[in-house]
Coordinates of C-alpha atoms in Angstrom, one line a residue:
M39 CA -22.3 35.2 -21.1
G40 CA -22.3 33.1 -24.2
L41 CA -19.3 31.1 -22.9
C42 CA -21.0 30.5 -19.5
F43 CA -24.2 29.5 -21.2
S44 CA -22.5 27.0 -23.6
D45 CA -20.7 25.5 -20.6
K46 CA -24.0 24.9 -18.9
L47 CA -25.3 23.0 -21.9
R48 CA -22.4 20.6 -21.6
M49 CA -22.8 20.1 -17.8
N50 CA -25.0 17.0 -17.8
R51 CA -24.7 14.1 -20.1
E52 CA -27.0 11.6 -18.4
S53 CA -27.5 9.1 -21.3
P54 CA -25.8 5.7 -20.8
P55 CA -23.1 4.5 -23.1
P56 CA -24.2 2.3 -26.0
D57 CA -22.7 -0.8 -24.4
V58 CA -24.9 -0.3 -21.3
V59 CA -28.0 0.2 -23.4
R60 CA -27.2 -2.9 -25.4
V61 CA -26.6 -5.1 -22.4
F62 CA -29.8 -3.8 -20.7
L63 CA -31.9 -4.7 -23.8
E64 CA -30.2 -8.1 -24.1
Y65 CA -31.0 -9.1 -20.5
T66 CA -34.5 -7.6 -20.4
E67 CA -35.2 -9.2 -23.8
G68 CA -36.1 -5.8 -25.3
G69 CA -38.2 -4.8 -22.3
N70 CA -38.2 -1.6 -20.3
H71 CA -37.5 -3.1 -16.9
M72 CA -35.0 -5.6 -15.5
T73 CA -36.2 -8.1 -13.0
A74 CA -34.1 -9.6 -10.1
E75 CA -33.7 -12.8 -12.2
Q76 CA -32.5 -10.9 -15.2
L77 CA -30.1 -8.8 -13.1
C78 CA -28.8 -12.0 -11.5
R79 CA -28.0 -13.4 -14.9
F80 CA -26.3 -10.2 -15.9
L81 CA -24.1 -10.3 -12.8
V82 CA -23.1 -13.9 -13.4
Q83 CA -22.6 -13.8 -17.1
V84 CA -21.2 -10.3 -17.7
Q85 CA -19.8 -9.4 -14.3
G86 CA -18.4 -12.8 -13.5
E87 CA -20.0 -12.9 -10.1
T88 CA -20.6 -16.7 -10.1
E89 CA -21.7 -16.9 -6.4
V90 CA -24.5 -14.2 -6.6
L91 CA -28.1 -15.3 -5.9
V92 CA -31.4 -13.9 -7.0
S93 CA -31.9 -12.7 -3.4
D94 CA -28.7 -10.6 -3.8
A95 CA -30.1 -9.0 -7.0
E96 CA -33.4 -8.3 -5.1
K97 CA -31.4 -6.4 -2.4
I98 CA -29.6 -4.3 -5.1
I99 CA -33.0 -3.5 -6.8
E100 CA -34.5 -2.5 -3.4
R101 CA -31.6 -0.2 -2.6
I102 CA -31.4 1.5 -6.0
T103 CA -35.2 2.1 -6.3
N104 CA -35.4 3.4 -2.7
E105 CA -32.5 5.8 -3.3
R106 CA -33.7 7.0 -6.7
H107 CA -37.5 6.9 -6.3
H108 CA -38.1 6.4 -2.6
I109 CA -40.0 3.3 -3.5
T110 CA -40.2 0.3 -1.1
K111 CA -39.7 -3.3 -2.2
F112 CA -43.4 -3.8 -1.9
L113 CA -44.2 -1.4 -4.7
R114 CA -41.5 -2.2 -7.3
H115 CA -39.4 -5.2 -8.1
S116 CA -37.3 -4.1 -11.2
L117 CA -34.9 -1.5 -12.6
N118 CA -35.5 0.8 -15.6
L119 CA -32.5 1.7 -17.8
D120 CA -31.6 4.8 -15.7
D121 CA -31.8 2.7 -12.5
F122 CA -29.5 0.1 -14.1
F123 CA -27.1 2.8 -15.2
S124 CA -27.1 4.3 -11.6
F125 CA -26.3 0.8 -10.2
L126 CA -23.3 0.5 -12.5
F127 CA -22.0 3.8 -11.3
S128 CA -22.4 2.9 -7.7
D129 CA -19.0 2.6 -5.9
D130 CA -20.0 0.3 -3.1
L131 CA -22.4 -1.9 -5.1
N132 CA -20.2 -2.3 -8.2
H133 CA -16.6 -1.7 -7.0
P134 CA -13.7 -2.6 -9.4
V135 CA -11.7 -4.9 -7.1
V136 CA -12.3 -7.7 -4.7
S137 CA -13.3 -6.1 -1.4
K138 CA -12.8 -9.0 1.0
V139 CA -9.8 -10.8 2.4
H140 CA -9.6 -13.9 0.2
Q141 CA -6.0 -15.0 0.1
D142 CA -4.4 -17.7 2.3
M143 CA -3.4 -16.0 5.5
A144 CA -1.8 -19.1 7.2
S145 CA 1.6 -19.0 5.6
P146 CA 4.7 -17.5 7.3
L147 CA 5.1 -13.7 7.2
S148 CA 7.9 -13.9 4.7
H149 CA 5.3 -15.1 2.1
Y150 CA 3.6 -11.7 2.1
F151 CA 4.1 -8.1 0.9
I152 CA 3.5 -6.0 4.0
Y153 CA 2.2 -2.4 3.9
T154 CA 5.2 -0.6 5.4
S155 CA 5.8 3.0 6.5
H156 CA 9.2 4.8 6.9
N157 CA 9.8 7.3 9.8
S158 CA 6.1 6.9 10.5
Y159 CA 5.9 9.7 13.0
L160 CA 7.0 12.6 10.7
T161 CA 4.4 15.1 9.5
G162 CA 6.4 16.5 6.6
N163 CA 10.0 16.6 5.5
Q164 CA 12.9 14.7 7.1
I165 CA 14.8 17.7 8.4
N166 CA 12.6 19.9 10.6
S167 CA 9.0 18.7 10.4
E168 CA 7.1 18.0 13.6
C169 CA 7.0 14.5 15.1
S170 CA 3.5 13.4 16.0
D171 CA 1.2 10.5 16.6
V172 CA -1.2 11.9 14.0
P173 CA 0.7 10.3 11.0
L174 CA 0.6 7.0 12.9
I175 CA -3.1 7.2 13.3
K176 CA -3.6 8.1 9.6
A177 CA -1.4 5.2 8.5
L178 CA -3.2 2.7 10.6
K179 CA -6.6 3.9 9.4
R180 CA -5.4 3.4 5.8
G181 CA -4.3 -0.2 6.6
V182 CA -0.6 0.2 7.0
R183 CA 0.7 -2.7 9.0
A184 CA 4.4 -1.9 9.7
L185 CA 5.3 1.3 11.5
E186 CA 8.7 2.7 12.3
L187 CA 9.6 4.6 15.6
D188 CA 13.0 6.1 16.3
L189 CA 13.6 5.9 20.0
W190 CA 15.9 8.4 21.8
P191 CA 16.6 9.4 25.4
N192 CA 15.3 12.7 26.5
S193 CA 17.6 15.5 27.7
T194 CA 17.7 14.2 31.3
K195 CA 18.2 10.5 30.1
D196 CA 15.2 9.3 32.1
G197 CA 12.5 9.4 29.5
I198 CA 12.0 8.2 25.9
L199 CA 11.2 10.4 22.9
V200 CA 10.4 9.6 19.3
R201 CA 12.3 11.8 16.8
H202 CA 14.4 11.7 13.7
G203 CA 18.0 11.7 14.9
W204 CA 20.6 14.2 13.7
A205 CA 17.8 16.5 12.5
W206 CA 15.7 19.3 13.9
T207 CA 12.4 17.5 14.2
P208 CA 10.5 18.5 17.4
P209 CA 9.9 15.2 19.2
V210 CA 6.9 13.4 20.5
E211 CA 6.8 11.2 23.6
L212 CA 6.9 7.5 23.0
I213 CA 4.0 6.8 25.4
K214 CA 1.7 9.1 23.3
C215 CA 2.6 7.1 20.2
L216 CA 2.1 3.8 21.8
R217 CA -1.3 4.8 23.1
S218 CA -2.4 6.0 19.7
I219 CA -1.1 2.8 18.1
K220 CA -3.1 0.7 20.6
D221 CA -6.3 2.7 19.9
Y222 CA -6.1 2.5 16.1
A223 CA -4.0 -0.7 15.5
F224 CA -6.9 -2.8 14.2
S225 CA -9.3 -0.1 12.9
A226 CA -8.7 -1.1 9.3
S227 CA -7.3 -4.6 9.6
A228 CA -7.3 -7.5 12.1
Y229 CA -3.8 -8.6 11.0
P230 CA -0.7 -7.9 13.0
V231 CA 0.9 -4.5 13.4
I232 CA 4.7 -4.7 13.2
L233 CA 6.7 -2.0 15.1
T234 CA 10.2 -1.6 13.7
L235 CA 12.1 0.2 16.4
E236 CA 15.3 2.2 15.7
D237 CA 16.7 1.9 19.2
H238 CA 19.2 4.5 20.5
L239 CA 18.4 3.7 24.2
T240 CA 20.5 2.7 27.2
P241 CA 19.7 -0.7 28.7
D242 CA 17.7 1.0 31.5
L243 CA 15.6 2.9 28.9
Q244 CA 15.2 -0.3 26.9
A245 CA 13.7 -1.9 30.0
K246 CA 11.5 1.2 30.4
A247 CA 10.3 0.9 26.8
A248 CA 9.5 -2.8 27.4
E249 CA 7.5 -1.9 30.5
M250 CA 5.6 0.8 28.6
M251 CA 4.7 -1.6 25.8
K252 CA 3.6 -4.3 28.3
E253 CA 1.5 -1.8 30.2
I254 CA -0.2 -0.2 27.2
F255 CA -0.5 -3.1 24.8
M256 CA -1.1 -5.7 27.5
D257 CA -2.0 -9.0 25.8
M258 CA -1.8 -7.4 22.3
V259 CA 2.0 -7.5 22.3
Y260 CA 3.4 -10.7 21.1
F261 CA 5.9 -12.5 23.3
S262 CA 8.1 -15.2 21.7
E263 CA 8.0 -18.5 23.6
S264 CA 11.2 -19.5 21.9
G265 CA 14.1 -17.4 20.8
D266 CA 15.1 -19.8 18.1
L267 CA 12.2 -19.8 15.6
K268 CA 12.9 -21.6 12.4
D269 CA 10.1 -19.9 10.5
F270 CA 7.9 -16.9 11.0
P271 CA 4.3 -17.2 12.4
S272 CA 1.5 -16.4 9.9
P273 CA -0.7 -13.3 9.8
E274 CA -3.5 -15.6 10.9
D275 CA -1.5 -16.7 13.9
L276 CA -0.7 -13.1 14.8
K277 CA -4.2 -11.6 14.4
Y278 CA -4.8 -8.7 16.7
K279 CA -1.2 -8.8 17.9
V280 CA 1.5 -6.1 17.9
V281 CA 4.9 -7.5 16.8
I282 CA 8.2 -5.9 17.7
S283 CA 11.2 -5.9 15.3
T284 CA 14.5 -4.4 16.2
K285 CA 18.1 -5.4 17.0
L286 CA 18.5 -7.6 20.0
P287 CA 19.9 -5.7 23.0
K288 CA 23.4 -6.4 24.3
G289 CA 23.5 -8.4 27.5
T290 CA 20.7 -10.8 26.7
L291 CA 21.1 -14.6 26.9
K292 CA 21.3 -14.6 23.1
K293 CA 24.7 -14.7 21.5
E294 CA 26.0 -11.4 20.2
K295 CA 26.2 -12.7 16.7
D296 CA 22.4 -12.6 16.4
S297 CA 22.3 -8.8 17.1
E298 CA 21.5 -6.1 14.6
S299 CA 25.1 -5.0 14.5
D300 CA 26.0 -7.8 12.2
V301 CA 23.8 -10.6 10.8
S302 CA 26.8 -12.8 10.0
G303 CA 28.1 -12.8 13.5
K304 CA 31.4 -11.1 12.6
T305 CA 32.6 -7.7 13.8
S306 CA 33.7 -4.9 11.6
S307 CA 34.1 -1.2 11.8
E308 CA 33.4 -0.7 8.1
D309 CA 30.2 -0.8 6.1
V310 CA 31.3 -2.6 3.0
S311 CA 27.7 -2.9 1.7
A312 CA 27.4 0.8 1.0
D313 CA 27.7 2.3 -2.4
D314 CA 31.1 3.5 -3.5
E315 CA 30.0 7.0 -2.5
K316 CA 30.2 8.0 1.2
V317 CA 27.4 6.7 3.4
E318 CA 25.0 9.3 4.4
E319 CA 25.1 9.7 8.2
T320 CA 21.3 9.5 8.9
S321 CA 19.9 8.3 12.1
E322 CA 18.6 5.1 10.4
A323 CA 22.0 4.4 8.8
K324 CA 23.8 4.9 12.0
N325 CA 21.5 2.6 13.9
E326 CA 21.3 -0.1 11.2
E327 CA 25.1 -0.2 10.6
E328 CA 26.8 0.8 13.9
G329 CA 24.6 -0.5 16.6
T330 CA 23.5 1.6 19.6
S331 CA 26.3 3.9 20.8
E332 CA 24.4 4.7 24.0
A333 CA 24.7 1.1 25.1
K334 CA 28.2 1.9 26.5
E335 CA 26.4 3.6 29.4
E336 CA 26.1 0.1 30.9
K337 CA 29.2 0.9 32.9
D338 CA 26.9 2.6 35.5
G339 CA 25.6 -0.9 36.4
G340 CA 26.0 -1.3 40.2
S341 CA 23.6 -3.1 42.4
D342 CA 20.8 -3.0 39.8
K343 CA 22.7 -5.2 37.4
E344 CA 20.6 -8.4 38.0
S345 CA 17.3 -6.5 37.7
S346 CA 18.5 -4.8 34.6
K347 CA 19.4 -8.2 33.1
M348 CA 15.9 -9.5 33.8
D349 CA 14.4 -6.4 32.2
L350 CA 16.6 -6.8 29.1
L351 CA 15.4 -10.4 28.9
T352 CA 11.8 -9.2 28.9
Y353 CA 12.7 -6.7 26.2
S354 CA 14.4 -9.4 24.2
R355 CA 11.5 -11.7 24.4
M356 CA 9.3 -9.0 22.8
I357 CA 11.4 -9.1 19.7
L358 CA 9.9 -11.6 17.3
I359 CA 11.7 -10.3 14.3
P360 CA 15.5 -9.6 15.0
S361 CA 16.9 -7.1 12.5
G362 CA 20.3 -7.0 10.8
N363 CA 22.4 -5.2 8.2
A364 CA 25.0 -5.9 5.6
R365 CA 28.0 -4.7 7.5
N366 CA 30.2 -7.4 6.1
G367 CA 29.0 -7.2 2.6
L368 CA 25.8 -7.8 0.6
K369 CA 26.6 -11.3 -0.5
E370 CA 27.3 -12.6 3.0
A371 CA 24.3 -10.8 4.4
L372 CA 22.0 -12.5 1.8
T373 CA 23.5 -15.9 2.0
F374 CA 24.5 -16.3 5.7
D375 CA 22.1 -18.8 7.4
N376 CA 22.2 -19.4 11.2
G377 CA 19.1 -21.6 10.9
G378 CA 16.8 -18.9 12.3
I379 CA 14.7 -16.0 10.9
R380 CA 15.7 -12.4 10.6
R381 CA 15.0 -9.1 8.9
L382 CA 17.6 -7.4 6.7
S383 CA 17.4 -3.6 6.1
L384 CA 18.9 -1.9 3.1
R385 CA 18.9 1.7 1.9
E386 CA 17.3 1.9 -1.6
Q387 CA 20.7 2.4 -3.3
N388 CA 22.2 -0.5 -1.5
F389 CA 19.3 -2.6 -2.5
K390 CA 19.7 -1.6 -6.1
K391 CA 23.3 -2.7 -6.0
A392 CA 22.2 -6.0 -4.4
T393 CA 19.8 -6.8 -7.2
E394 CA 22.4 -5.9 -9.8
M395 CA 25.0 -8.1 -8.3
Y396 CA 23.1 -10.8 -6.5
G397 CA 19.6 -10.9 -7.9
T398 CA 19.1 -14.6 -7.4
Q399 CA 20.3 -14.5 -3.8
V400 CA 17.9 -11.6 -3.0
I401 CA 15.0 -13.7 -4.2
E402 CA 16.2 -16.7 -2.2
F403 CA 16.7 -14.6 0.9
T404 CA 13.1 -13.3 0.7
Q405 CA 11.7 -16.8 0.5
K406 CA 12.5 -17.3 4.2
N407 CA 13.5 -14.0 5.7
L408 CA 12.1 -10.4 5.7
L409 CA 13.8 -7.8 3.6
R410 CA 13.1 -4.1 4.3
I411 CA 14.1 -1.3 2.0
Y412 CA 14.0 2.3 3.1
P413 CA 14.5 5.7 1.3
K414 CA 18.0 7.2 0.8
A415 CA 19.0 10.1 3.1
T416 CA 18.9 12.6 0.2
R417 CA 15.1 12.3 0.0
V418 CA 14.8 15.2 2.6
T419 CA 11.4 16.3 1.1
S420 CA 10.0 12.8 2.0
S421 CA 9.8 11.7 -1.6
N422 CA 9.8 8.0 -2.5
Y423 CA 11.4 5.5 -4.8
K424 CA 9.7 3.2 -7.2
P425 CA 8.2 0.4 -5.1
F426 CA 8.3 -2.2 -7.9
S427 CA 12.1 -2.3 -7.6
G428 CA 11.5 -4.0 -4.3
W429 CA 8.4 -6.1 -5.0
M430 CA 9.9 -7.7 -8.1
Y431 CA 12.6 -9.2 -6.0
G432 CA 10.3 -10.4 -3.2
A433 CA 11.1 -7.6 -0.7
Q434 CA 8.2 -7.7 1.8
M435 CA 8.7 -4.4 3.6
V436 CA 9.1 -1.6 1.0
A437 CA 9.1 1.3 3.4
F438 CA 7.6 4.5 2.2
N439 CA 7.2 8.1 3.4
M440 CA 3.4 8.1 3.6
Q441 CA 3.5 11.9 3.5
G442 CA 5.5 11.9 0.2
Y443 CA 2.7 12.3 -2.2
G444 CA 3.1 11.4 -5.9
R445 CA 2.9 8.5 -8.4
A446 CA 5.2 6.2 -6.3
L447 CA 2.8 6.5 -3.3
W448 CA -0.2 6.0 -5.6
M449 CA 1.3 2.6 -6.6
M450 CA 1.8 1.7 -3.0
H451 CA -1.9 2.5 -2.3
G452 CA -2.8 0.5 -5.4
M453 CA -0.9 -2.6 -4.4
F454 CA -2.5 -2.7 -0.9
R455 CA -6.0 -2.4 -2.2
S456 CA -5.4 -6.1 -2.8
N457 CA -6.8 -8.8 -0.4
G458 CA -9.5 -6.6 1.0
G459 CA -7.1 -3.8 2.0
C460 CA -5.9 -5.8 5.0
G461 CA -2.2 -4.7 4.6
Y462 CA -0.9 -8.2 3.7
V463 CA -0.7 -9.4 0.1
K464 CA 0.3 -12.9 -0.6
K465 CA 3.3 -13.1 -2.9
P466 CA 2.7 -15.1 -6.1
D467 CA 3.6 -18.8 -5.8
F468 CA 6.3 -18.5 -8.5
M469 CA 8.2 -16.1 -6.2
M470 CA 8.3 -18.7 -3.4
N471 CA 9.0 -21.8 -5.5
R472 CA 12.2 -23.2 -7.0
G473 CA 12.5 -25.2 -10.2
P474 CA 14.0 -28.7 -10.5
D475 CA 17.5 -27.3 -10.6
G476 CA 16.9 -24.8 -7.8
E477 CA 16.2 -21.9 -10.1
V478 CA 14.1 -19.0 -8.9
F479 CA 12.0 -16.3 -10.5
D480 CA 14.1 -13.8 -12.6
P481 CA 12.2 -10.5 -12.9
K482 CA 14.6 -9.4 -15.7
A483 CA 14.0 -12.4 -17.9
K484 CA 11.9 -12.1 -21.1
L485 CA 8.8 -14.0 -20.3
P486 CA 5.9 -15.2 -22.5
I487 CA 2.5 -13.4 -22.5
K488 CA 0.3 -14.9 -19.9
T489 CA -2.9 -12.9 -20.4
T490 CA -4.4 -10.0 -22.2
L491 CA -6.3 -7.3 -20.3
R492 CA -8.9 -5.2 -22.3
V493 CA -9.8 -1.9 -20.6
K494 CA -12.6 0.2 -21.9
V495 CA -13.0 3.8 -20.6
Y496 CA -16.6 4.8 -21.1
M497 CA -17.1 8.1 -19.3
G498 CA -16.7 10.1 -16.1
K499 CA -18.7 12.3 -13.9
G500 CA -18.6 14.2 -10.6
W501 CA -16.1 16.9 -11.3
D502 CA -18.7 19.7 -11.2
S503 CA -19.6 18.8 -7.6
G504 CA -16.5 16.9 -6.3
F505 CA -13.8 19.2 -7.5
Q506 CA -13.2 22.9 -6.8
R507 CA -13.9 24.9 -9.9
A508 CA -10.8 27.0 -9.2
C509 CA -8.7 23.9 -10.1
F510 CA -9.7 24.3 -13.7
N511 CA -9.7 27.1 -16.3
T512 CA -11.8 30.0 -15.0
W513 CA -13.4 30.8 -18.4
S514 CA -14.4 27.4 -19.8
S515 CA -15.3 23.9 -18.9
P516 CA -12.5 21.3 -18.7
N517 CA -11.1 19.4 -21.7
F518 CA -10.6 16.0 -19.9
Y519 CA -8.6 13.1 -21.1
T520 CA -7.6 9.8 -19.4
R521 CA -4.2 8.1 -19.2
V522 CA -4.5 4.4 -18.8
G523 CA -1.5 2.0 -18.4
I524 CA 0.3 -0.8 -16.6
T525 CA 3.1 -0.7 -14.1
G526 CA 4.9 -3.9 -13.1
V527 CA 7.8 -5.8 -14.5
S528 CA 9.7 -3.9 -17.2
G529 CA 8.1 -5.9 -20.1
D530 CA 4.6 -5.0 -19.0
R531 CA 5.0 -1.2 -18.5
V532 CA 3.1 1.0 -20.9
M533 CA 0.9 4.1 -20.8
K534 CA -1.8 5.1 -23.3
K535 CA -4.4 7.8 -23.4
T536 CA -7.9 8.7 -24.7
K537 CA -8.8 11.6 -26.9
K538 CA -9.7 14.9 -25.3
E539 CA -13.4 15.6 -24.5
E540 CA -13.7 19.3 -25.0
N541 CA -15.7 21.7 -22.9
T542 CA -17.6 19.3 -20.7
W543 CA -17.9 18.3 -17.1
E544 CA -19.1 14.8 -18.0
P545 CA -16.6 13.5 -20.5
F546 CA -17.6 10.6 -22.8
W547 CA -14.6 8.8 -24.3
D548 CA -15.9 5.2 -25.1
E549 CA -12.3 4.0 -26.0
E550 CA -10.8 0.6 -25.5
F551 CA -7.2 -0.4 -24.8
E552 CA -5.4 -3.7 -24.8
F553 CA -2.5 -4.7 -22.6
Q554 CA -0.5 -7.9 -23.0
L555 CA 0.9 -9.0 -19.7
T556 CA 3.7 -11.4 -18.8
V557 CA 3.4 -11.1 -15.0
P558 CA -0.2 -10.0 -14.3
E559 CA 0.2 -11.1 -10.6
L560 CA 2.5 -8.2 -10.0
A561 CA 0.9 -5.7 -12.4
L562 CA -1.0 -2.5 -11.4
L563 CA -3.5 -0.7 -13.6
R564 CA -2.8 3.0 -13.5
V565 CA -5.6 5.5 -14.3
E566 CA -5.1 9.3 -14.3
V567 CA -7.5 12.0 -15.6
H568 CA -6.1 15.4 -16.7
D569 CA -7.6 18.6 -18.0
Y570 CA -5.8 19.7 -21.2
N571 CA -4.7 23.2 -20.6
M572 CA -2.3 24.4 -23.4
P573 CA 0.0 26.3 -23.3
E574 CA 0.2 25.7 -19.5
K575 CA 0.7 22.4 -17.7
D576 CA -2.4 20.2 -17.8
D577 CA -4.4 20.2 -14.6
F578 CA -4.5 17.0 -12.5
S579 CA -8.1 15.8 -12.2
G580 CA -7.9 12.5 -10.3
Q581 CA -6.2 9.1 -10.2
T582 CA -6.4 5.6 -9.1
C583 CA -4.2 2.5 -9.1
L584 CA -5.7 -1.0 -9.1
P585 CA -4.1 -4.4 -8.7
V586 CA -4.7 -6.3 -12.0
A587 CA -5.0 -9.7 -10.3
E588 CA -7.9 -8.3 -8.2
L589 CA -9.9 -6.6 -11.0
R590 CA -13.5 -7.7 -11.2
Q591 CA -14.5 -8.3 -14.8
G592 CA -17.4 -6.5 -16.4
I593 CA -18.6 -2.9 -16.4
R594 CA -17.4 -1.3 -13.1
S595 CA -17.6 2.0 -11.2
V596 CA -14.0 3.3 -10.6
P597 CA -13.7 6.0 -7.9
L598 CA -10.9 8.5 -8.3
Y599 CA -8.5 10.0 -5.7
D600 CA -6.6 13.2 -5.2
R601 CA -2.8 13.6 -5.1
K602 CA -2.7 12.5 -1.5
G603 CA -4.7 9.4 -2.1
E604 CA -7.9 10.7 -0.5
R605 CA -11.3 10.0 -2.2
L606 CA -12.6 12.7 -4.5
V607 CA -16.2 12.8 -3.5
A608 CA -18.5 11.8 -6.4
V609 CA -15.7 11.8 -9.0
T610 CA -16.0 8.4 -10.8
L611 CA -15.2 6.7 -14.1
L612 CA -17.3 4.0 -15.7
M613 CA -15.0 1.3 -17.2
R614 CA -15.0 -2.3 -18.4
F615 CA -12.4 -5.0 -17.7
Q616 CA -12.1 -8.2 -19.7
F617 CA -9.4 -10.9 -19.7
A618 CA -8.5 -13.0 -22.7

């Protein structure tokens, strides 16, 4: 009973941190209430919100006083200290990152990191989990812009299924996936959805797929006016459009050399871009490196040949982004230039080899073309690799298993909180530019410190209502501590942590950390809260990942998320961000 009673005493710590009290007194000039004019000055001078007006401050006061006191704007025009503290803890009024699309969206697609999903239809592991349209819907609602569908003939060869090839994944019909994509494509973002198709279809079924997409997407699907684009359209050009990316089908008017089977135009039966180990025979590897074996069924042509050619031409015109592989070697794939645009796909281990051997060429390739990286076949549990390995070299499409929960996916979520969560993040200028002697960005180079980020962790609250008590020790309140750090280029990576706050549901740390950054444009701020639980493993208690370049200075409310990246209701930290 004593333990339970002492825990209750530690349940509510409502007093604001000393910094909050100090800034309140400073801007109220020692008074008990903060007016709209005083709040506006605080927002400009402390929070760095240079475009805020007194009218904006009045709206904040109206909302806070109405929520806390049910007082209308006609009765009260100011905040007391507790009201001000409540405002600072408000997720939607005082969020930690820029919440609007604010980057230039008129550059070619190759200038952006694109929120990309791998095997987007799988509900679980890569071997026997169900294929469904539900993961597609979830991804689109989260802001994912590039989805992958593996297209296979059904058993009677007259219909199209989506499934993971050479596995035991129960399939879903293509038409169901396309309808769900249409319904949710622009629920979170107006910018284009890219469908990367792993095509194992006969020409007749390719034509059928094209007809399905035309019928379902109608004017949403993008048709290329010219098959010889010299540069990609921009996200702005492609707003509310569905863009198709796959290998060009055989039998179109385009030359065979442009097809997925070989970006260099040569033919080969070997994959010399693979690691020295044997290539894993996954469906994706087979498609990316061997072409479509089913295409040989063209021999059944007959009197429908002319109609089939026209249907294939329609299918071909849908493909804005032709895809390719490194069949004739990594170097040739990265340096070959036919004057057009393309997408190159590499497994994660092949990409690692490419960066080790041809790092400069990788950067140069991504300045004009799209580079997609996908997980190696041994990740059967749908785990993920470290996304920064791709982003540091300009890879736009770092394809992730969105059901593979863990720190790697948290980083992916964090990166794409940038730019209003629209799914397209503009690459820093230094990744797109060349020096006077043609030199490009080298992520392995030792660089000078560009800025210093100071992060202060004041306190947290919400675990008593937003977390199941069963997640923590049954007999006592949690002993929370926070891990704070940076992930990015190798020279910027570091993790630090606060002291433990013992036996309280509302921990108060009031600790500051300093991070010296060489490439802040690519850095993410990692925040994790854990419950110290010796001798057992510490309990996970929430996390978030925030793009450093998008942090809003000042005292901010920082919402936390669970392992899957879903918002933990009411669980929030109060933090301060300053750049020097």
